[in-house]
Amino acid sequence: RLRATSSLMEREDVVIVATVSAIYGLGDPAEYRALMATAAVGEERPRDAILEDLVRIQYSRNDASFERGTFRVRGDTIEVFPAYDEQAVRIELFGDRVERIAKIDPLTGRPIAELKRYAVYPATHYVVRRPALEAAVRAIRLELGERLAELRGQGRLLEAQRLESRTHFDIDMMLEIGTCAGIENYSRHLSGRRAGERPACLLDYFPADYLTIIDESHATLPQLGGMYE
């Protein structure tokens, strides 16, 4: 999905073959685009600012094991392995100036192509900016209170305790590192949707003039209708 959405943001000559999961919920495409980290040759950009941007979109530093969704730092050289790509990118700085950007083989480090500019999209579809995250946490706590009152009123104290413990743990993780295991369960609050409102899905990442060909339409169209309802 990450490969598909990043391609849709970057190009027009994209063909995507998808199952009915194309209508399953994803993060907001506007937020996904707004949060990408960029670098351009000749740009004045401190190294730490680039690293902060990568951490903000859920990339983790790993100097020992270079894999998708990670970056590594060697002096004034930053190497990023996008979560959706088969090639990595190397950003070389001279002081606070971006001197060179190149696509590289993530295994050998061999340069493949020189670039003038590069954009790294978030490592997950559920990354949001800090104000939106704090608003989501307030909404999650409000809903949690309602649900706990309901469970305790039914005498289901064990379920209430487990729900309270897990939700508070998830909230702490989101506030500290920006994500948590199962963050998609909180997608309605992260995107600011009302209860019952349709979530964004893969189809929302396509341009307005895209063409859709539906196979097995006798089964797919009722599923789409059910999702829309």
mmCIF file of C-alpha atoms in Angstrom:
data_model
loop_
_atom_site.group_PDB
_atom_site.id
_atom_site.type_symbol
_atom_site.label_atom_id
_atom_site.label_comp_id
_atom_site.label_asym_id
_atom_site.label_seq_id
_atom_site.Cartn_x
_atom_site.Cartn_y
_atom_site.Cartn_z
ATOM 1 C CA ARG A 1 0.000 0.000 0.000
ATOM 2 C CA LEU A 2 2.827 2.394 0.806
ATOM 3 C CA ARG A 3 4.380 1.734 -2.596
ATOM 4 C CA ALA A 4 1.022 2.320 -4.293
ATOM 5 C CA THR A 5 0.204 5.572 -2.506
ATOM 6 C CA SER A 6 3.693 7.045 -2.905
ATOM 7 C CA SER A 7 3.580 6.264 -6.641
ATOM 8 C CA LEU A 8 0.179 7.937 -6.969
ATOM 9 C CA MET A 9 1.585 11.058 -5.320
ATOM 10 C CA GLU A 10 4.654 11.185 -7.571
ATOM 11 C CA ARG A 11 3.495 10.034 -11.029
ATOM 12 C CA GLU A 12 0.593 9.849 -13.476
ATOM 13 C CA ASP A 13 1.525 6.615 -15.312
ATOM 14 C CA VAL A 14 0.433 4.301 -12.489
ATOM 15 C CA VAL A 15 -1.509 1.056 -12.814
ATOM 16 C CA ILE A 16 -2.630 -0.583 -9.565
ATOM 17 C CA VAL A 17 -4.160 -4.042 -9.304
ATOM 18 C CA ALA A 18 -6.009 -4.296 -5.996
ATOM 19 C CA THR A 19 -8.395 -6.578 -4.163
ATOM 20 C CA VAL A 20 -11.427 -5.352 -2.278
ATOM 21 C CA SER A 21 -8.933 -4.111 0.337
ATOM 22 C CA ALA A 22 -8.772 -0.972 -1.850
ATOM 23 C CA ILE A 23 -11.848 0.231 0.065
ATOM 24 C CA TYR A 24 -10.396 -0.519 3.510
ATOM 25 C CA GLY A 25 -9.525 2.472 5.666
ATOM 26 C CA LEU A 26 -6.222 4.315 5.255
ATOM 27 C CA GLY A 27 -4.890 7.587 6.588
ATOM 28 C CA ASP A 28 -5.849 10.970 5.154
ATOM 29 C CA PRO A 29 -4.078 11.539 1.783
ATOM 30 C CA ALA A 30 -3.735 15.278 2.480
ATOM 31 C CA GLU A 31 -1.866 14.586 5.728
ATOM 32 C CA TYR A 32 0.200 11.891 4.022
ATOM 33 C CA ARG A 33 1.402 14.361 1.395
ATOM 34 C CA ALA A 34 1.902 17.240 3.826
ATOM 35 C CA LEU A 35 4.150 15.209 6.112
ATOM 36 C CA MET A 36 6.682 14.024 3.542
ATOM 37 C CA ALA A 37 10.325 14.904 4.215
ATOM 38 C CA THR A 38 12.205 16.563 1.346
ATOM 39 C CA ALA A 39 15.772 17.489 0.446
ATOM 40 C CA ALA A 40 17.194 19.333 -2.560
ATOM 41 C CA VAL A 41 20.734 19.833 -3.807
ATOM 42 C CA GLY A 42 21.987 23.298 -2.845
ATOM 43 C CA GLU A 43 19.452 23.682 -0.057
ATOM 44 C CA GLU A 44 20.612 25.054 3.277
ATOM 45 C CA ARG A 45 19.458 22.400 5.726
ATOM 46 C CA PRO A 46 21.125 21.397 9.016
ATOM 47 C CA ARG A 47 21.698 17.677 9.379
ATOM 48 C CA ASP A 48 19.700 17.508 12.605
ATOM 49 C CA ALA A 49 16.686 19.119 10.897
ATOM 50 C CA ILE A 50 16.645 16.338 8.280
ATOM 51 C CA LEU A 51 16.929 13.686 10.981
ATOM 52 C CA GLU A 52 14.065 15.260 12.951
ATOM 53 C CA ASP A 53 11.870 15.202 9.835
ATOM 54 C CA LEU A 54 12.595 11.489 9.320
ATOM 55 C CA VAL A 55 11.815 10.609 12.936
ATOM 56 C CA ARG A 56 8.600 12.638 12.751
ATOM 57 C CA ILE A 57 7.319 10.461 9.885
ATOM 58 C CA GLN A 58 8.141 7.245 11.775
ATOM 59 C CA TYR A 59 11.548 6.330 10.361
ATOM 60 C CA SER A 60 13.906 4.880 12.954
ATOM 61 C CA ARG A 61 17.669 5.156 13.081
ATOM 62 C CA ASN A 62 19.496 1.854 12.687
ATOM 63 C CA ASP A 63 23.192 2.044 11.853
ATOM 64 C CA ALA A 64 23.653 -1.733 12.124
ATOM 65 C CA SER A 65 20.755 -3.192 10.117
ATOM 66 C CA PHE A 66 19.726 -1.072 7.131
ATOM 67 C CA GLU A 67 16.182 -2.103 6.188
ATOM 68 C CA ARG A 68 12.971 -0.521 4.955
ATOM 69 C CA GLY A 69 11.653 2.200 7.230
ATOM 70 C CA THR A 70 15.081 3.016 8.701
ATOM 71 C CA PHE A 71 17.917 5.484 8.172
ATOM 72 C CA ARG A 72 21.571 5.557 9.162
ATOM 73 C CA VAL A 73 24.021 8.377 9.702
ATOM 74 C CA ARG A 74 27.748 8.485 9.009
ATOM 75 C CA GLY A 75 29.183 11.914 9.704
ATOM 76 C CA ASP A 76 27.584 14.338 7.237
ATOM 77 C CA THR A 77 26.064 11.509 5.169
ATOM 78 C CA ILE A 78 22.489 10.339 5.721
ATOM 79 C CA GLU A 79 21.156 7.177 4.068
ATOM 80 C CA VAL A 80 17.409 6.535 4.063
ATOM 81 C CA PHE A 81 15.671 3.293 3.063
ATOM 82 C CA PRO A 82 12.056 4.265 2.240
ATOM 83 C CA ALA A 83 9.400 1.914 3.603
ATOM 84 C CA TYR A 84 7.909 1.547 0.113
ATOM 85 C CA ASP A 85 10.954 1.316 -2.179
ATOM 86 C CA GLU A 86 13.599 -1.216 -3.209
ATOM 87 C CA GLN A 87 16.332 1.399 -3.451
ATOM 88 C CA ALA A 88 17.706 3.676 -0.769
ATOM 89 C CA VAL A 89 18.772 7.303 -1.024
ATOM 90 C CA ARG A 90 22.002 8.932 0.149
ATOM 91 C CA ILE A 91 22.065 12.595 1.180
ATOM 92 C CA GLU A 92 25.528 14.149 1.513
ATOM 93 C CA LEU A 93 25.984 17.464 3.276
ATOM 94 C CA PHE A 94 28.824 19.957 3.459
ATOM 95 C CA GLY A 95 28.212 21.836 6.673
ATOM 96 C CA ASP A 96 24.530 22.836 6.555
ATOM 97 C CA ARG A 97 24.283 22.619 2.763
ATOM 98 C CA VAL A 98 22.947 19.617 0.826
ATOM 99 C CA GLU A 99 25.759 18.864 -1.598
ATOM 100 C CA ARG A 100 24.649 15.635 -3.284
ATOM 101 C CA ILE A 101 21.652 13.281 -3.426
ATOM 102 C CA ALA A 102 21.810 9.837 -5.018
ATOM 103 C CA LYS A 103 19.763 6.665 -5.218
ATOM 104 C CA ILE A 104 21.848 3.738 -4.012
ATOM 105 C CA ASP A 105 21.776 -0.029 -3.768
ATOM 106 C CA PRO A 106 20.860 -0.650 -0.101
ATOM 107 C CA LEU A 107 23.044 -3.780 0.050
ATOM 108 C CA THR A 108 26.251 -2.581 -1.594
ATOM 109 C CA GLY A 109 25.868 1.195 -1.213
ATOM 110 C CA ARG A 110 26.699 1.616 -4.917
ATOM 111 C CA PRO A 111 25.227 4.805 -6.465
ATOM 112 C CA ILE A 112 22.520 4.133 -9.074
ATOM 113 C CA ALA A 113 21.361 7.606 -10.114
ATOM 114 C CA GLU A 114 22.067 11.220 -9.226
ATOM 115 C CA LEU A 115 19.061 13.260 -8.056
ATOM 116 C CA LYS A 116 18.401 16.987 -7.738
ATOM 117 C CA ARG A 117 15.603 16.558 -5.241
ATOM 118 C CA TYR A 118 14.085 13.728 -3.239
ATOM 119 C CA ALA A 119 10.946 13.253 -1.146
ATOM 120 C CA VAL A 120 10.471 10.592 1.524
ATOM 121 C CA TYR A 121 6.867 9.748 2.341
ATOM 122 C CA PRO A 122 5.814 8.599 5.837
ATOM 123 C CA ALA A 123 6.554 5.019 6.889
ATOM 124 C CA THR A 124 2.893 4.561 7.844
ATOM 125 C CA HIS A 125 -0.426 5.952 6.604
ATOM 126 C CA TYR A 126 -1.414 6.937 10.142
ATOM 127 C CA VAL A 127 1.097 9.732 10.789
ATOM 128 C CA VAL A 128 -0.428 13.086 11.780
ATOM 129 C CA ARG A 129 0.922 16.423 12.912
ATOM 130 C CA ARG A 130 1.223 17.151 16.626
ATOM 131 C CA PRO A 131 -1.880 19.386 17.006
ATOM 132 C CA ALA A 132 -4.039 16.755 15.284
ATOM 133 C CA LEU A 133 -2.525 14.025 17.462
ATOM 134 C CA GLU A 134 -3.280 15.930 20.670
ATOM 135 C CA ALA A 135 -6.858 16.545 19.506
ATOM 136 C CA ALA A 136 -7.193 12.829 18.725
ATOM 137 C CA VAL A 137 -5.945 11.886 22.187
ATOM 138 C CA ARG A 138 -8.586 14.105 23.785
ATOM 139 C CA ALA A 139 -11.293 12.440 21.690
ATOM 140 C CA ILE A 140 -9.956 8.957 22.503
ATOM 141 C CA ARG A 141 -10.032 9.717 26.244
ATOM 142 C CA LEU A 142 -13.602 11.012 25.957
ATOM 143 C CA GLU A 143 -14.782 7.871 24.147
ATOM 144 C CA LEU A 144 -12.843 5.700 26.589
ATOM 145 C CA GLY A 145 -14.692 7.264 29.504
ATOM 146 C CA GLU A 146 -18.046 6.540 27.858
ATOM 147 C CA ARG A 147 -17.115 2.948 27.093
ATOM 148 C CA LEU A 148 -15.748 2.300 30.596
ATOM 149 C CA ALA A 149 -18.952 3.613 32.165
ATOM 150 C CA GLU A 150 -20.947 1.277 29.917
ATOM 151 C CA LEU A 151 -18.845 -1.793 30.776
ATOM 152 C CA ARG A 152 -18.849 -1.086 34.513
ATOM 153 C CA GLY A 153 -22.609 -0.537 34.423
ATOM 154 C CA GLN A 154 -22.915 -4.061 32.972
ATOM 155 C CA GLY A 155 -20.675 -5.477 35.685
ATOM 156 C CA ARG A 156 -17.918 -6.309 33.195
ATOM 157 C CA LEU A 157 -15.103 -5.057 35.398
ATOM 158 C CA LEU A 158 -12.348 -7.232 33.933
ATOM 159 C CA GLU A 159 -13.066 -6.026 30.381
ATOM 160 C CA ALA A 160 -13.144 -2.429 31.643
ATOM 161 C CA GLN A 161 -9.783 -2.807 33.379
ATOM 162 C CA ARG A 162 -8.155 -4.354 30.317
ATOM 163 C CA LEU A 163 -9.569 -1.707 27.976
ATOM 164 C CA GLU A 164 -8.465 1.121 30.261
ATOM 165 C CA SER A 165 -4.943 -0.271 30.646
ATOM 166 C CA ARG A 166 -4.410 -0.905 26.932
ATOM 167 C CA THR A 167 -5.848 2.424 25.810
ATOM 168 C CA HIS A 168 -3.750 4.424 28.288
ATOM 169 C CA PHE A 169 -0.647 2.546 27.135
ATOM 170 C CA ASP A 170 -1.468 3.315 23.485
ATOM 171 C CA ILE A 171 -2.060 6.995 24.294
ATOM 172 C CA ASP A 172 1.304 7.228 26.066
ATOM 173 C CA MET A 173 3.029 5.638 23.067
ATOM 174 C CA MET A 174 1.350 7.989 20.607
ATOM 175 C CA LEU A 175 2.273 11.068 22.631
ATOM 176 C CA GLU A 176 5.880 9.948 23.078
ATOM 177 C CA ILE A 177 6.788 8.435 19.691
ATOM 178 C CA GLY A 178 3.837 9.316 17.458
ATOM 179 C CA THR A 179 2.522 5.793 16.918
ATOM 180 C CA CYS A 180 1.565 2.559 18.663
ATOM 181 C CA ALA A 181 0.795 -1.042 17.792
ATOM 182 C CA GLY A 182 -2.655 -1.166 16.218
ATOM 183 C CA ILE A 183 -2.805 2.592 15.632
ATOM 184 C CA GLU A 184 -5.307 1.970 12.823
ATOM 185 C CA ASN A 185 -7.885 1.246 15.559
ATOM 186 C CA TYR A 186 -7.781 4.962 16.386
ATOM 187 C CA SER A 187 -7.930 6.160 12.771
ATOM 188 C CA ARG A 188 -11.313 7.882 13.163
ATOM 189 C CA HIS A 189 -9.983 10.159 15.865
ATOM 190 C CA LEU A 190 -6.634 10.723 14.132
ATOM 191 C CA SER A 191 -8.383 11.948 10.993
ATOM 192 C CA GLY A 192 -11.022 13.898 12.937
ATOM 193 C CA ARG A 193 -13.972 12.003 11.446
ATOM 194 C CA ARG A 194 -17.414 11.879 12.983
ATOM 195 C CA ALA A 195 -18.834 8.558 14.189
ATOM 196 C CA GLY A 196 -20.076 6.599 11.186
ATOM 197 C CA GLU A 197 -18.288 8.808 8.655
ATOM 198 C CA ARG A 198 -16.502 6.951 5.844
ATOM 199 C CA PRO A 199 -12.723 6.694 6.262
ATOM 200 C CA ALA A 200 -10.247 7.574 3.525
ATOM 201 C CA CYS A 201 -9.177 4.583 1.440
ATOM 202 C CA LEU A 202 -6.805 3.792 -1.424
ATOM 203 C CA LEU A 203 -9.300 5.185 -3.949
ATOM 204 C CA ASP A 204 -8.980 8.637 -2.342
ATOM 205 C CA TYR A 205 -5.293 8.745 -3.285
ATOM 206 C CA PHE A 206 -6.114 8.593 -7.019
ATOM 207 C CA PRO A 207 -6.492 11.786 -9.097
ATOM 208 C CA ALA A 208 -9.982 12.916 -10.055
ATOM 209 C CA ASP A 209 -9.758 11.587 -13.632
ATOM 210 C CA TYR A 210 -8.641 8.026 -12.882
ATOM 211 C CA LEU A 211 -10.108 4.976 -14.631
ATOM 212 C CA THR A 212 -11.419 1.959 -12.713
ATOM 213 C CA ILE A 213 -11.958 -1.520 -14.144
ATOM 214 C CA ILE A 214 -13.898 -3.806 -11.791
ATOM 215 C CA ASP A 215 -13.521 -7.571 -12.125
ATOM 216 C CA GLU A 216 -16.078 -9.900 -10.506
ATOM 217 C CA SER A 217 -18.369 -6.876 -10.303
ATOM 218 C CA HIS A 218 -21.339 -8.961 -9.153
ATOM 219 C CA ALA A 219 -19.479 -9.450 -5.854
ATOM 220 C CA THR A 220 -17.453 -6.250 -5.691
ATOM 221 C CA LEU A 221 -20.231 -3.712 -6.258
ATOM 222 C CA PRO A 222 -22.356 -4.940 -3.310
ATOM 223 C CA GLN A 223 -19.226 -4.710 -1.117
ATOM 224 C CA LEU A 224 -18.631 -1.154 -2.287
ATOM 225 C CA GLY A 225 -22.265 -0.316 -1.621
ATOM 226 C CA GLY A 226 -22.061 -1.791 1.866
ATOM 227 C CA MET A 227 -18.918 0.194 2.601
ATOM 228 C CA TYR A 228 -20.510 3.396 1.329
ATOM 229 C CA GLU A 229 -23.576 2.889 3.473
#
